[in-house]
Amino acid sequence: MMLTLANVSKHYDGTTPRNVLRGVNLELRSGECVAIMGESGAGKSTLLNLAAGLDRPDAGHIVFDGHDLGALDDDAATLQRRQKMGFVFQAFHVLPNLTAAQNIALPLLLNGIRAKDVPARVSSVLHAVGLGGRERALPRELSGGELQRVAIARALVHQPRLVLADEPTGNLDHDTAMRILALLRELAQKNGAGVLLATHSGAVSAAADRVLRLTPAGLEPYTPGAGGA
Ligand SMILES: Nc1ncnc2c1ncn2[C@@H]1O[C@H](COP(=O)(O)OP(=O)(O)OP(=O)(O)O)[C@@H](O)[C@H]1O
Ligand SMILES: [Mg+2]
């Protein structure tokens, strides 16, 4: 199993303390795409943050690629994330003053890929997302869908084992969203990467191999029409 969440719980202190996740279990295989649905505030982003090792559960275990994330110190968790995970977020996080190519090159540079090998790998993944030749475009010169494709290219350029996507198509029209999702899946599958994606969209989740619904009772198989979003 590439990613296992076993009995994971997460509690937030703060102004209104709450148990967000309670005894959540999840198994994700290589090459598999699992969609997590659930209403706003259900804990989808919390779950992705835990899977990324960005935050720690209060109880339970998260095992990624053979490593218990809870047993790693911050530096070791960062290394796992940098080398083996890719991220796509709704708000893009594409840096505005860098070109498309420079944005996509970031994971390669962070992983110490030789500078002379970077342009070819960037061009190849840009081509794969249908933006061949747009290396020098600045984010402000790209459409929403094109920007999201840059974000996907950046999430996949270092061939991660796991792609975590939080509302990856949230601000795109339906047709563009479906195309981009298909692209994400295709590229991830080519690398044998697992994809864990959080979405409100039934259409988006229908494109996943499995759909789970996050409720206060935990993660359960999602049945369309049974009170889902
Ligand atoms: N750092 C934090 N401190 C305190 N509470 C938090 C924190 N982060 C999230 N929460 C709370 O935890 C709950 C789950 O938040 P989370 O962002 O995981 O939900 P979500 O399912 O991703 O929602 P959405 O669909 O709106 O993105 C929410 O009630 C939120 O207010
Ligand atoms: Mg969220």
XYZ file of C-alpha atoms in Angstrom, residues 97-202:
106
model
C 6.789 36.527 -11.041
C 8.157 33.267 -12.366
C 7.502 31.973 -15.865
C 5.542 28.769 -16.432
C 8.830 26.908 -16.932
C 10.393 28.390 -13.791
C 7.344 27.444 -11.728
C 7.419 23.885 -13.016
C 11.176 23.617 -12.478
C 10.892 24.304 -8.737
C 10.424 20.696 -7.552
C 13.366 19.618 -9.714
C 15.636 22.319 -8.312
C 14.535 21.543 -4.738
C 15.443 17.913 -5.367
C 18.874 18.752 -6.691
C 18.293 17.631 -10.285
C 21.254 18.758 -12.408
C 20.534 22.181 -13.910
C 21.364 21.013 -17.415
C 18.669 18.327 -17.210
C 15.933 20.687 -16.055
C 14.800 22.396 -19.291
C 14.154 19.137 -21.140
C 12.105 17.707 -18.286
C 10.128 20.920 -17.921
C 9.419 21.098 -21.651
C 8.356 17.491 -21.726
C 5.794 17.898 -18.945
C 4.580 21.234 -20.362
C 3.980 19.424 -23.618
C 2.139 16.655 -21.781
C -0.330 19.157 -20.313
C -0.903 20.757 -23.723
C 1.198 23.850 -23.103
C 4.189 23.006 -25.282
C 6.058 26.148 -26.229
C 4.597 28.252 -23.399
C 7.749 27.984 -21.261
C 8.213 31.734 -20.994
C 4.590 32.666 -20.337
C 3.955 34.516 -17.080
C 1.002 33.418 -14.930
C -0.884 36.653 -15.689
C -0.766 35.745 -19.376
C -2.428 32.371 -18.823
C -6.106 31.456 -18.449
C -7.464 29.758 -15.326
C -7.426 26.360 -16.989
C -3.927 26.911 -18.363
C -2.692 27.954 -14.924
C -4.175 24.846 -13.410
C -2.360 22.777 -16.028
C 0.886 24.506 -15.001
C 0.074 23.548 -11.404
C -0.479 19.932 -12.476
C 2.753 19.921 -14.482
C 4.596 21.185 -11.414
C 2.978 18.550 -9.193
C 4.128 15.761 -11.514
C 7.459 16.909 -12.951
C 9.535 15.133 -10.279
C 7.536 11.915 -10.773
C 6.104 11.699 -7.257
C 4.710 8.492 -5.755
C 1.696 10.353 -4.389
C -0.270 13.333 -5.693
C -2.404 15.232 -3.184
C -4.988 17.477 -4.799
C -7.284 19.802 -2.854
C -10.170 20.960 -5.068
C -7.849 20.804 -8.085
C -10.565 21.944 -10.474
C -12.626 24.070 -8.096
C -12.636 27.287 -10.079
C -12.886 25.885 -13.585
C -15.909 25.326 -15.809
C -17.207 21.778 -15.997
C -15.656 20.752 -19.324
C -12.255 22.212 -18.473
C -12.411 20.622 -15.026
C -13.093 17.194 -16.491
C -10.297 17.525 -19.056
C -7.823 18.616 -16.402
C -8.811 15.821 -14.102
C -8.386 13.270 -16.882
C -4.958 14.740 -17.547
C -3.968 14.532 -13.897
C -5.080 10.911 -13.746
C -3.354 9.965 -16.975
C -0.016 11.482 -15.963
C -0.220 10.028 -12.465
C -1.043 6.584 -13.826
C 1.860 6.749 -16.240
C 4.156 7.235 -13.231
C 2.322 4.666 -11.120
C 1.519 7.436 -8.636
C -1.457 7.340 -6.300
C -3.824 10.316 -6.337
C -5.806 11.468 -3.331
C -8.145 14.283 -4.189
C -10.629 16.316 -2.194
C -13.597 17.737 -4.026
C -17.154 18.983 -3.601
C -17.955 17.995 -7.152
C -19.824 14.797 -7.894
